[in-house]
Coordinates of C-alpha atoms and ligand atoms in Angstrom, one line a residue:
Chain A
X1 CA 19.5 -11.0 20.5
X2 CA 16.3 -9.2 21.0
X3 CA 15.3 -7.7 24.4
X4 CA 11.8 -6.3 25.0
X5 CA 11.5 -4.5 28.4
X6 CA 8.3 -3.7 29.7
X7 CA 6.2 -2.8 27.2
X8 CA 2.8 -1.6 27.5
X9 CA 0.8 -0.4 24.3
X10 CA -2.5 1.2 24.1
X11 CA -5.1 1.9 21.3
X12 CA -7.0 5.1 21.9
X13 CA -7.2 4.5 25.5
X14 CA -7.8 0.7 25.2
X15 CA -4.8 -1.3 26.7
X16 CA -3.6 -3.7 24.5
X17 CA -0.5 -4.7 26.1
X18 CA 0.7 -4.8 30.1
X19 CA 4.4 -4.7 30.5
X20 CA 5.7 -7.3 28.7
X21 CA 9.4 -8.7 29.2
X22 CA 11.0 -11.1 27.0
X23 CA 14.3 -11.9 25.3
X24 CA 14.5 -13.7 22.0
X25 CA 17.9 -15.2 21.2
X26 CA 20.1 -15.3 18.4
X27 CA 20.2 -18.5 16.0
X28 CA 17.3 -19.7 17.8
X29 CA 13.8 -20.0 16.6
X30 CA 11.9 -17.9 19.1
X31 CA 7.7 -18.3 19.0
X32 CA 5.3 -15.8 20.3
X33 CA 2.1 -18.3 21.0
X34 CA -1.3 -17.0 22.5
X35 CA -5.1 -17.0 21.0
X36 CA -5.9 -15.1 18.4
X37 CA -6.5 -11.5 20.0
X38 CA -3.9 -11.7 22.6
X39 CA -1.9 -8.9 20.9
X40 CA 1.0 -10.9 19.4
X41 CA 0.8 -8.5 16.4
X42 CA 0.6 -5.7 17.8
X43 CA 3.7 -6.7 20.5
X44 CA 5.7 -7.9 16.6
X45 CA 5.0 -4.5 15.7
X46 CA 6.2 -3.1 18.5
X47 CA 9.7 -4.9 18.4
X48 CA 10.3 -4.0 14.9
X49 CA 9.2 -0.2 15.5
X50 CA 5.8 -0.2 12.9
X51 CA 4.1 1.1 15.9
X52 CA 5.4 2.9 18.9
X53 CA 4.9 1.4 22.6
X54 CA 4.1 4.3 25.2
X55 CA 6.1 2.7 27.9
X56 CA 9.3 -0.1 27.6
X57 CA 11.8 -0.3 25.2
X58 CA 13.6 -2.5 22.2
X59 CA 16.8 -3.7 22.5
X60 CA 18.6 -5.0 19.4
X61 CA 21.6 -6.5 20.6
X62 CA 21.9 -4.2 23.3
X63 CA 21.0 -0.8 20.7
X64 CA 18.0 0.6 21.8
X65 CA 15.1 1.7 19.1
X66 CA 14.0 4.2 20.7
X67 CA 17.7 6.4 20.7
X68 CA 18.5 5.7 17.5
X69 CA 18.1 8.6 14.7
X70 CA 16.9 8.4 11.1
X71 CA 19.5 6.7 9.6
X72 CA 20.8 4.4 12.1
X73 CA 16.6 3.1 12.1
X74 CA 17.2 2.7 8.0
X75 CA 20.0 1.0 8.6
X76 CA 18.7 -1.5 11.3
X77 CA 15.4 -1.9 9.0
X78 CA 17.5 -3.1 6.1
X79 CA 18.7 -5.7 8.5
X80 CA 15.1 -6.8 9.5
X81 CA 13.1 -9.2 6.8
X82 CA 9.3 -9.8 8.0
X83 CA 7.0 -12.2 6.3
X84 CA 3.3 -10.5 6.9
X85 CA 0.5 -12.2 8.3
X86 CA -1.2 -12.3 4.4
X87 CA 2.1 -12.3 3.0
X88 CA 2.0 -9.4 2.0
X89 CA 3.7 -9.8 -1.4
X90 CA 3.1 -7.2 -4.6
X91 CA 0.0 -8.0 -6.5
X92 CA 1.6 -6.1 -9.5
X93 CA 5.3 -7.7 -9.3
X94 CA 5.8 -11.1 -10.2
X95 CA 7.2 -13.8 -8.2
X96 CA 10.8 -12.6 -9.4
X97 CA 10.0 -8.8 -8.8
X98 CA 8.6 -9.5 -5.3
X99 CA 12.4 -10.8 -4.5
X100 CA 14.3 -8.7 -6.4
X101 CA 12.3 -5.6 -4.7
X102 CA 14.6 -4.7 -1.2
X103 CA 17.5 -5.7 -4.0
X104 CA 16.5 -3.2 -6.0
X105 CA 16.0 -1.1 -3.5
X106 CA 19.3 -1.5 -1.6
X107 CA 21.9 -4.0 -2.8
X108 CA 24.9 -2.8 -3.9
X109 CA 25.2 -5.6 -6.2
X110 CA 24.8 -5.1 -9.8
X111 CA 22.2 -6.0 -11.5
X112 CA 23.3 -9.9 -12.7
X113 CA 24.4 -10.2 -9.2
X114 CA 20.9 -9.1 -7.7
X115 CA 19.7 -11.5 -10.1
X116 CA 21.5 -14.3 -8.6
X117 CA 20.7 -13.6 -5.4
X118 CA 17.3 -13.6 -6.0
X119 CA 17.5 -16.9 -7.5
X120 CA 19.7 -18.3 -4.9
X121 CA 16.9 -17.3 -2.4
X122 CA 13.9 -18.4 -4.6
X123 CA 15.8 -21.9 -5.0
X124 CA 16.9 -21.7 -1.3
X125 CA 13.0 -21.7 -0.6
X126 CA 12.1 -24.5 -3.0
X127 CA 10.4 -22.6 -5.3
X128 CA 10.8 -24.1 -9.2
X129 CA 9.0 -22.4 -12.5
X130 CA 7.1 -19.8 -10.6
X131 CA 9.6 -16.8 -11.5
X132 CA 7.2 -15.1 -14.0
X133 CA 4.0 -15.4 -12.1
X134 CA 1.9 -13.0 -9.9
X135 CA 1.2 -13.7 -6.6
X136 CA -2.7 -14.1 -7.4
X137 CA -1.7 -17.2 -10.1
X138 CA 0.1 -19.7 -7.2
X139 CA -1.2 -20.9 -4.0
X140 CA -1.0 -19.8 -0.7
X141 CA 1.9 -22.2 0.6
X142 CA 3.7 -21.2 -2.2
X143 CA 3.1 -17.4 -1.4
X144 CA 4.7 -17.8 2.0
X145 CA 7.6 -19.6 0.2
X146 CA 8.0 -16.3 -2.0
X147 CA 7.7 -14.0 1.1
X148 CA 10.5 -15.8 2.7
X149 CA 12.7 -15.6 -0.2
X150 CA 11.9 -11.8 -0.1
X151 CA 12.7 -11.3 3.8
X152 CA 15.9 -12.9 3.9
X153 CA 17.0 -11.5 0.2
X154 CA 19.2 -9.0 2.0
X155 CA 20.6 -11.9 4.2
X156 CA 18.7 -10.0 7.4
X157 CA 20.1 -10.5 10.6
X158 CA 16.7 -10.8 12.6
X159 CA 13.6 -12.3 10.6
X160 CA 9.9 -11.7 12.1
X161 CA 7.0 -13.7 10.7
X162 CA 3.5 -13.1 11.8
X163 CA 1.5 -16.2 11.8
X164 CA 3.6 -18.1 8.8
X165 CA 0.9 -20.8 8.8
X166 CA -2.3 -19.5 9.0
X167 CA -4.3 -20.5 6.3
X168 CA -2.2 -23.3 5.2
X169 CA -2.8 -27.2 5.4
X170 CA -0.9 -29.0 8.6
X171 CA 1.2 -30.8 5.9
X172 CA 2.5 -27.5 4.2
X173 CA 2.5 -25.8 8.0
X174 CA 5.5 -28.1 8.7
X175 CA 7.2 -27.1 5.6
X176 CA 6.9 -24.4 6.2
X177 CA 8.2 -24.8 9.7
X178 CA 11.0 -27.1 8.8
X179 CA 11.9 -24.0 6.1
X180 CA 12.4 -21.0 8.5
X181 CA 14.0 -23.6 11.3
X182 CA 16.7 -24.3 8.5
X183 CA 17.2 -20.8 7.7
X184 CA 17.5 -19.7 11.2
X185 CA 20.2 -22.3 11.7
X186 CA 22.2 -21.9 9.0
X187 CA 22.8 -18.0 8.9
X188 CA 22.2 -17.6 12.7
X189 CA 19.5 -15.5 12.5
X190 CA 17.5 -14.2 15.4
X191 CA 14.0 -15.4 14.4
X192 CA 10.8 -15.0 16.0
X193 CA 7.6 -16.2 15.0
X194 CA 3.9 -15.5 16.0
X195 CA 1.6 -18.5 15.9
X196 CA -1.4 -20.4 17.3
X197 CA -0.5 -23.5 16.1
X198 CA 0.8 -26.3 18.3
X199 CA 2.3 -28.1 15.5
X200 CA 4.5 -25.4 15.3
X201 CA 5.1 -24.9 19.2
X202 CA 6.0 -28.6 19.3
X203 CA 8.0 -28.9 16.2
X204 CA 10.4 -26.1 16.3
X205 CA 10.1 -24.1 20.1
X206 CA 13.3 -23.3 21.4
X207 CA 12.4 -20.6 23.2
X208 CA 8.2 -19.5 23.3
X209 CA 6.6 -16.8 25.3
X210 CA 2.8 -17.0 25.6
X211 CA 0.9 -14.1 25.4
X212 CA -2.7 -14.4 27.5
X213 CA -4.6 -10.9 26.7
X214 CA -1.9 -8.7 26.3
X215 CA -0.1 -10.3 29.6
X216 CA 2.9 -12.4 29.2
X217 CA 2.0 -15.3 31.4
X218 CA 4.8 -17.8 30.8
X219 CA 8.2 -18.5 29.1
X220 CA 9.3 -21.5 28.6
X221 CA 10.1 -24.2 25.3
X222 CA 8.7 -27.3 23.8
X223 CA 10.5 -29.1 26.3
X224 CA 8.8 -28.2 29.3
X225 CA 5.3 -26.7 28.0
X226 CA 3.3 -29.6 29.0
X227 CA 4.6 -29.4 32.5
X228 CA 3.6 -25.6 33.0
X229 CA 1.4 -24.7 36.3
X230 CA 0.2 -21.3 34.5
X231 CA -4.1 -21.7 34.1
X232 CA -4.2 -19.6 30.8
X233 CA -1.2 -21.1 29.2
X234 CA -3.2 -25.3 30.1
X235 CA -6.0 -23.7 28.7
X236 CA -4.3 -23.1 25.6
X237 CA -2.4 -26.0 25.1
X238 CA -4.9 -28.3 25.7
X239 CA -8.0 -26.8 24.5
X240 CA -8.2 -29.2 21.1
X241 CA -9.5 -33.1 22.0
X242 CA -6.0 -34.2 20.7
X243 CA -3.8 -32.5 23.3
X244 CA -6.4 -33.3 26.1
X245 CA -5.5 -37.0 25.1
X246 CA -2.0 -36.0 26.0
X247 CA -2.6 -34.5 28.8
X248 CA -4.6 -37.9 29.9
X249 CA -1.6 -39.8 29.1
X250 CA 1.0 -37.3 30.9
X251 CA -1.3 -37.5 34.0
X252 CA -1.2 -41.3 33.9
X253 CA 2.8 -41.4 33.7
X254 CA 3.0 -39.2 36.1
X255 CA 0.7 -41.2 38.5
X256 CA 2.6 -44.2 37.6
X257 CA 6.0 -42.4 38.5
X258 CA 4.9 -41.2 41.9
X259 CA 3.5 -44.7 43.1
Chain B
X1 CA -16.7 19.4 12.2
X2 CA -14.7 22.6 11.7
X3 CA -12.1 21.0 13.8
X4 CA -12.1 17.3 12.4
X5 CA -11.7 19.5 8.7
X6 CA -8.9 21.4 10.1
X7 CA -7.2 18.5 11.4
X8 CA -7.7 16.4 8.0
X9 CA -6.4 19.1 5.9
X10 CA -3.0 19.1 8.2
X11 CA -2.6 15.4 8.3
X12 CA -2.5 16.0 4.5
X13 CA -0.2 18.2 4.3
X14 CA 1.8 16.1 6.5
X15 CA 1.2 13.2 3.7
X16 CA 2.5 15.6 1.1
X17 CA 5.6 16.6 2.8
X18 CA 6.3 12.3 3.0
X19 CA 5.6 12.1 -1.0
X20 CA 7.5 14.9 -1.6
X21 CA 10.8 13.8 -0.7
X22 CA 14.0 12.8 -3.2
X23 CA 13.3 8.9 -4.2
X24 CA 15.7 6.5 -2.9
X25 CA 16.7 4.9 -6.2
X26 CA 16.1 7.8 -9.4
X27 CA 16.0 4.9 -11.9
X28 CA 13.5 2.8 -10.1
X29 CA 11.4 6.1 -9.8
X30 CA 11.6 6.6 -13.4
X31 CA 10.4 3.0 -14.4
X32 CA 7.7 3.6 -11.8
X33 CA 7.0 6.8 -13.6
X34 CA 6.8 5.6 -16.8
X35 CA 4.4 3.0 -15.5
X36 CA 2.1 5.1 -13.8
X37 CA 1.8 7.3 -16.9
X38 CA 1.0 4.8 -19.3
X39 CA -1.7 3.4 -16.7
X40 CA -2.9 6.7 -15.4
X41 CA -2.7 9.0 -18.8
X42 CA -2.3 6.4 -21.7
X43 CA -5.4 4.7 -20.6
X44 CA -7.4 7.4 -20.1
X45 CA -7.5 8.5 -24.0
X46 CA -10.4 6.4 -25.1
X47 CA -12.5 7.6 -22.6
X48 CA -11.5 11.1 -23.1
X49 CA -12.0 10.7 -26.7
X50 CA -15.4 9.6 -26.5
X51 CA -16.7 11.7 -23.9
X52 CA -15.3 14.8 -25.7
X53 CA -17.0 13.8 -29.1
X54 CA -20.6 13.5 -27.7
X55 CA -19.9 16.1 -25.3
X56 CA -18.8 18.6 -28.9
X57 CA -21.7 17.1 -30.8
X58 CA -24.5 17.6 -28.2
X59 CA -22.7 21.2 -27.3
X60 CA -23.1 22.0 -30.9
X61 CA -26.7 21.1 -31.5
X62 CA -27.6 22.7 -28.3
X63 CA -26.1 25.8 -29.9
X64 CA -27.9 25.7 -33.1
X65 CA -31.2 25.4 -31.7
X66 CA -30.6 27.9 -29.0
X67 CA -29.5 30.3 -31.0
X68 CA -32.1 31.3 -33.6
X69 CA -32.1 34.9 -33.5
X70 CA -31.5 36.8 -36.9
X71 CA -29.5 39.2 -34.7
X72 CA -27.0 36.6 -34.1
X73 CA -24.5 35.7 -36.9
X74 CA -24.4 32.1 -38.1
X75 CA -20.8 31.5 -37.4
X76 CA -21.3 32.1 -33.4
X77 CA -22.6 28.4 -32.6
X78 CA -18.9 27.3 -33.6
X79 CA -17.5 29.9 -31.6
X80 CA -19.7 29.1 -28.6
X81 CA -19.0 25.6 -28.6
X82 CA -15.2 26.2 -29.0
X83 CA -15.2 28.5 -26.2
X84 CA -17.3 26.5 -24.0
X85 CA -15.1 23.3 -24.6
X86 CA -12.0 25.2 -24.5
X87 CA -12.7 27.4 -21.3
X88 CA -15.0 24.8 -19.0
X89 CA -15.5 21.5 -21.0
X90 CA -11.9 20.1 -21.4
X91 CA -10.5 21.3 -18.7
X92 CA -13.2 20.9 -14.9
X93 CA -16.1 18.4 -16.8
X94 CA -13.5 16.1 -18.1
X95 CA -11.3 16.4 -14.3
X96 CA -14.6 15.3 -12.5
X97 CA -15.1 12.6 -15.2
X98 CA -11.3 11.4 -14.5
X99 CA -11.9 11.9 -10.9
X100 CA -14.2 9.1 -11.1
X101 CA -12.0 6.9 -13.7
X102 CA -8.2 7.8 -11.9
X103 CA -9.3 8.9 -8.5
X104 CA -11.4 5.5 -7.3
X105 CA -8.5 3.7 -9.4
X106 CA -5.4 5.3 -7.2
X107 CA -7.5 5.4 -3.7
X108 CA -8.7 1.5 -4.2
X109 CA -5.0 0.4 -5.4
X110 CA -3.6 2.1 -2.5
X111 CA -6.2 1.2 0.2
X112 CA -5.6 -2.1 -1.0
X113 CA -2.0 -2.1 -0.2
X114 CA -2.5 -0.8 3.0
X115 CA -5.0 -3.4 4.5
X116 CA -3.0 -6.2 2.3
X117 CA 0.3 -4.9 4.4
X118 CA 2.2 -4.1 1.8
X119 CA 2.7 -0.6 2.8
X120 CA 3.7 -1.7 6.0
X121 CA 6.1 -4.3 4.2
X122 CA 7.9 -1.6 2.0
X123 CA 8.1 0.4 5.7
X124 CA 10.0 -2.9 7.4
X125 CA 12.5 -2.5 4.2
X126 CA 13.2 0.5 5.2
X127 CA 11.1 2.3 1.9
X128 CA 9.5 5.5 2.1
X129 CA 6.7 3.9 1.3
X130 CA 4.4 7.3 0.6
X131 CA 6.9 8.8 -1.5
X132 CA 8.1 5.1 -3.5
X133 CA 3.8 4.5 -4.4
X134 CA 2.3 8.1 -4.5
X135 CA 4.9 10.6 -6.2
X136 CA 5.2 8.5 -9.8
X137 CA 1.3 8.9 -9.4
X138 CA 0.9 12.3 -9.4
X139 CA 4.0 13.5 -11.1
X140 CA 3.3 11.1 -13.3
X141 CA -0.2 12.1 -14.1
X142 CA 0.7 15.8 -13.9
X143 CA 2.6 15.6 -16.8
X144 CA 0.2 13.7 -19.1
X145 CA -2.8 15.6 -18.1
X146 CA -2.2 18.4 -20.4
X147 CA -2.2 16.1 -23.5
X148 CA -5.6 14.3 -22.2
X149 CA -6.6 18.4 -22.4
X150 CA -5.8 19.4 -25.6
X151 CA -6.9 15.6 -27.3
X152 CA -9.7 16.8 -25.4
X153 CA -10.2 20.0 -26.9
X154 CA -9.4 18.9 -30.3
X155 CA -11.9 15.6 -30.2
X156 CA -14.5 18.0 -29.0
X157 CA -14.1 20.4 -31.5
X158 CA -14.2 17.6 -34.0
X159 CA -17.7 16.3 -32.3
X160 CA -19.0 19.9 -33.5
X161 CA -17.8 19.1 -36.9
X162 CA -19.4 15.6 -37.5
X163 CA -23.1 17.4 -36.4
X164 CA -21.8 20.1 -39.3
X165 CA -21.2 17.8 -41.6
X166 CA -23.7 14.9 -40.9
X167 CA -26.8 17.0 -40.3
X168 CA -28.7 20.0 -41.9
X169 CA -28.4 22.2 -38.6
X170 CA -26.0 24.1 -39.9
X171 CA -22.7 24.4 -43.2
X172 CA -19.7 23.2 -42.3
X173 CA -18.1 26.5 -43.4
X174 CA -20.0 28.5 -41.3
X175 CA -18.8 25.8 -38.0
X176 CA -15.2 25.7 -39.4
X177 CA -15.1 29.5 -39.3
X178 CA -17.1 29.9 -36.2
X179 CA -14.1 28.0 -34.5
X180 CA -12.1 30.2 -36.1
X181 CA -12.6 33.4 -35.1
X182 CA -12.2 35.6 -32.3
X183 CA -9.3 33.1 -30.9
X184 CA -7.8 33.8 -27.6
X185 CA -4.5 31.6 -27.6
X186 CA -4.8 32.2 -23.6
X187 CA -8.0 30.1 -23.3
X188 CA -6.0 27.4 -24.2
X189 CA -3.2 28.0 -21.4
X190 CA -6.4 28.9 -18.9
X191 CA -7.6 24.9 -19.9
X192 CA -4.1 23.8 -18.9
X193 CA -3.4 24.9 -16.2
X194 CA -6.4 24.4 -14.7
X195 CA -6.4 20.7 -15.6
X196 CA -2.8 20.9 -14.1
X197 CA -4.2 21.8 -10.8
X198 CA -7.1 19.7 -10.5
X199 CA -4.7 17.0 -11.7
X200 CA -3.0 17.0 -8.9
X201 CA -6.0 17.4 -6.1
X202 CA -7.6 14.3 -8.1
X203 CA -4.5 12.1 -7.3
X204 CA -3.0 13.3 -3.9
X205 CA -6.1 13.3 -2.1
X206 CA -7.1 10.1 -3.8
X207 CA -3.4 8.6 -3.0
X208 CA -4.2 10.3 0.7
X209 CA -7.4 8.2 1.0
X210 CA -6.1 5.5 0.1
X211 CA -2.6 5.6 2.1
X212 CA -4.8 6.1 5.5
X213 CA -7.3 3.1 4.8
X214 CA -7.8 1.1 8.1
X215 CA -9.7 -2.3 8.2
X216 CA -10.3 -4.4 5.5
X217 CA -12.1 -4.3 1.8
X218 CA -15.7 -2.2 2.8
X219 CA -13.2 0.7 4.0
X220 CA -11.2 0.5 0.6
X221 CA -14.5 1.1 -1.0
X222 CA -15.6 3.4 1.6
X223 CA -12.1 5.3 0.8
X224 CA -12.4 5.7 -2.9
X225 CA -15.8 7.1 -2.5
X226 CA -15.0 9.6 -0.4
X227 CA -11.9 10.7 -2.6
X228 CA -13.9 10.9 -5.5
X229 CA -16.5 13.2 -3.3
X230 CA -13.7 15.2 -2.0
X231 CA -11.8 15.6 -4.9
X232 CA -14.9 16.6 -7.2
X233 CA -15.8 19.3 -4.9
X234 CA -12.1 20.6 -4.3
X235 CA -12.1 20.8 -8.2
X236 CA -15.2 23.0 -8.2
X237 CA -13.7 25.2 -5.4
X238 CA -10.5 25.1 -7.4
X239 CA -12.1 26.3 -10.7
X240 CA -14.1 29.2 -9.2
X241 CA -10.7 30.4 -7.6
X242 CA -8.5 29.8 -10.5
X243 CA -10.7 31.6 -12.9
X244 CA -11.1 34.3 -11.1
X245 CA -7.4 34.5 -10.8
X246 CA -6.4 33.7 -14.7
X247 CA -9.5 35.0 -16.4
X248 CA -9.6 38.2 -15.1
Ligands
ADP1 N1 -4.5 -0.4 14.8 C1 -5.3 -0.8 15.9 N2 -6.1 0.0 16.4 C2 -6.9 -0.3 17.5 N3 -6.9 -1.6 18.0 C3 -6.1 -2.5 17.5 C4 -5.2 -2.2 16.4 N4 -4.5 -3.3 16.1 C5 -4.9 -4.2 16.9 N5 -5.8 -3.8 17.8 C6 -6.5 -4.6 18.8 O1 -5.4 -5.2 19.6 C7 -5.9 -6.5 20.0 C8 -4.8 -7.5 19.6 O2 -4.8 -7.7 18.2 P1 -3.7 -8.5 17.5 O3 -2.3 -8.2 18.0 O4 -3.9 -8.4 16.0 O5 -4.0 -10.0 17.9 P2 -3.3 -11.4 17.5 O6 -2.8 -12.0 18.7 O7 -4.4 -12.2 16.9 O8 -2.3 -11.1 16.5 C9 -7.2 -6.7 19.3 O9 -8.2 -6.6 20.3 C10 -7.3 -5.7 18.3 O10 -8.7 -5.3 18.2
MG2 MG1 -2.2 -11.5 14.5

């Protein structure tokens, strides 16, 4: 479990965030949602330590950034995997090198074993013949597919991704989706995503905190998002002509259920 | 402006005191070492080669017609142009030159990987990201710039030689023994450890550049410009300050 307690950020006197509290739970896949410029990656930042808030604090399962000294940070970093906003993978490793980097770096596995790993997680992703190629030689789905295999090659217990769907077609998006939902799941990670998508909101929020310029104005899940009373979050959810149809239809029941 | 210097020149040294650091894994460092030397130094021969050859030749004609005097001996346009490369040539022209080929090269890789996130992704791993990317650089560069020097020096050298041989501006004897005489084995050392020096302001601020990038692909470019500026005028600096310390 993650625990964010009143954090505030600014940028050189510019206030980004305003004291933002929010819990993210473990085994659960846990959404930041909010329009682009809200500050969700700065506030991911923030939780993983890449950028220091000037007021609140981190909890990670009840250990506290903020206290901890060098190597209790290293430590808790080689529990974290993030998958980047641009994925962020090595232009000049391949697809195997990208996964067998933090392995590399600090599995105590030999080297046939880090081997396997990486397969196991390249497989795990549903990546097939794309060991030997460079990131600039597959497509951007399949990118995201390689980050993942790379964040959670050293079976991390909290996974961040920043916007795992942004630039990707709604088809892939739910792969995509379906793919960190699984993951979470099955090792009980604590998993928290950034997005604007409401594909992704619908399809796998258990727990989603919206982010309306740098305030967080409501936390809630897919269940009960529809049924919000908070102005910024409606104007969110239904700004696109398809959810406005929704909301048509969701006005109507409800009409019908109070006659 | 002063103060904006000031504070530059400490976030620096702050940078250096992240590259310098022991790498987390030795072997990985070693293989990143290797790479960066091939890519840095292996790479850099042809051009060195080719710039040294004109570079001797046009030295060597500019020598011959220069010096016409019948107070002169014959054999001092091979001893100019040996001293010339040897002293200035190989060592400061063909740093600013590599400036230019190793310095946009590091700062634009770099940059890259800053505004790509994959600086901040080795940082989430846990990686000392500075010290992992930029100390292969310039150790690795360190230690091939001396043989970019002397290939330098000899290719130079050998410029001389062609105009010699190919031309009626002067005997190949007199050239071969114009090289030959008067020969200050320190000159050579001087050449070295100068190109040491600059070798390393070329890549560390190139690799600083780079490693502070913010924004997106204009500020790369922006980035390796200004490393290339910096460094080339650090290099000058440098070379006025080291001769006067070595030469002396
Ligand atoms: N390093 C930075 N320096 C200054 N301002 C920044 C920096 N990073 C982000 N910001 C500002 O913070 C705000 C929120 O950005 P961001 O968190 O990236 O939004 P998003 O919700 O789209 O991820 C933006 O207005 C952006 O300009
Ligand atoms: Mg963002």
């Amino acid at each position: 479990m993650i625990k964010a307690e009143n954090i505030s950020k600014w940028f050189d006197g510019q206030r980004i965030l305003y004291d933002i509290n929010a819990t993210f739970e473990t085994g659960k896949t846990n959404l930041i949602i909010g329009q682009s410029g809200s500050g969700k990656t700065v506030f991911m930042k923030c939780l993983i330590g890449l950028l220091q808030p000037e007021e609140g604090q981190i909890l990670y399962d009840g250990r506290a950034i903020r206290n901890m000294n060098n190597d209790e940070r290293r430590l808790l970093r080689t529990e974290i995997g993030m998958l980047f906003q641009g994925s962020a993978l090595f232009d000049n490793e391949t697809v195997l090198g990208n996964v067998m980097f933090p392995l590399k770096m600090f599995s105590p596995l030999s080297h046939a074993g880090q081997l396997e790993r990486a397969q196991f997680c390249i497989d795990r992703v549903g990546l097939t013949n794309a060991n030997n190629k460079y990131p600039s030689e597959i497509s951007g789905g399949m990118q995201k597919r390689v980050a993942i295999a790379r964040a959670i090659a050293l079976n991390p217990k909290y996974l961040f991704c920043d916007e795992p769907n942004s630039g990707l077609d709604p088809k892939t998006s739910i792969l995509i989706d379906e793919l960190l939902s699984d993951i979470t799941h099955e090792y009980g990670m604590t998993t928290i995503i950034n997005t604007h998508d409401m594909n992704s909101v619908l399809g796998i929020g258990e727990n989603i905190v919206f982010i309306n310029k740098g305030h967080c104005d409501w936390i809630g899940n897919d269940k009960n998002i529809f049924r919000s009373k908070s102005h910024s979050l409606n104007d969110f959810v239904f700004a696109s002509k398809l959810f406005q149809e929704v909301k048509l239809v969701l006005e109507r029941e409800a009409d019908y259920k109070a006659q | 402006m002063i103060v904006s210097s000031i504070k530059t020149f400490g976030k620096y040294c702050m940078f250096l005191t992240q590259v310098f650091r022991t790498p987390d894994k030795w072997r990985v460092f070693f293989s990143n070492l290797l790479f960066e030397i091939n890519k840095l130094g292996v790479d850099s021969i042809p051009l060195v080669l080719i710039i040294s050859l004109f570079i001797g030749a046009v030295i060597c004609i500019q020598m011959t017609l220069n010096i016409v005097s019948p107070l002169i001996p014959s054999y001092s346009t091979g001893l100019a142009t040996r001293e010339i490369l040897l002293l200035e040539f190989s060592s400061t022209m063909m740093c600013l030159i590599l400036a230019g080929k190793v310095g946009s090269n590091i700062a634009s890789e770099i940059g890259t990987m800053r505004v790509t996130e994959q600086i901040d992704a080795m940082d989430i791993m846990g990686i000392n990201s500075a010290n992992y990317i930029v100390m292969p650089k310039i150790m690795g560069f360190i230690l091939f710039v001396p043989v970019l020097c002397v290939f330098s020096m000899f290719f130079g050298l050998v410029g001389g030689w062609f105009i010699a041989e190919f031309t009626s501006m002067l005997t190949v004897e007199n050239y071969i023994f114009g090289i030959q005489s008067f020969f200050n084995e320190w000159y050579v050392w001087y050449g070295i450890i100068k190109t040491v020096v600059f070798a390393f302001l070329i890549t560390s601020i190139a690799a600083f550049y780079g490693y502070y990038v913010k924004g997106g692909a204009l500020e790369v470019g922006k980035a390796s410009t200004n490393a290339v500026v910096s460094s080339s005028i650090l290099i000058l600096l440098a070379d006025v300050i080291l001769t006067k310390l070595l030469l002396e």
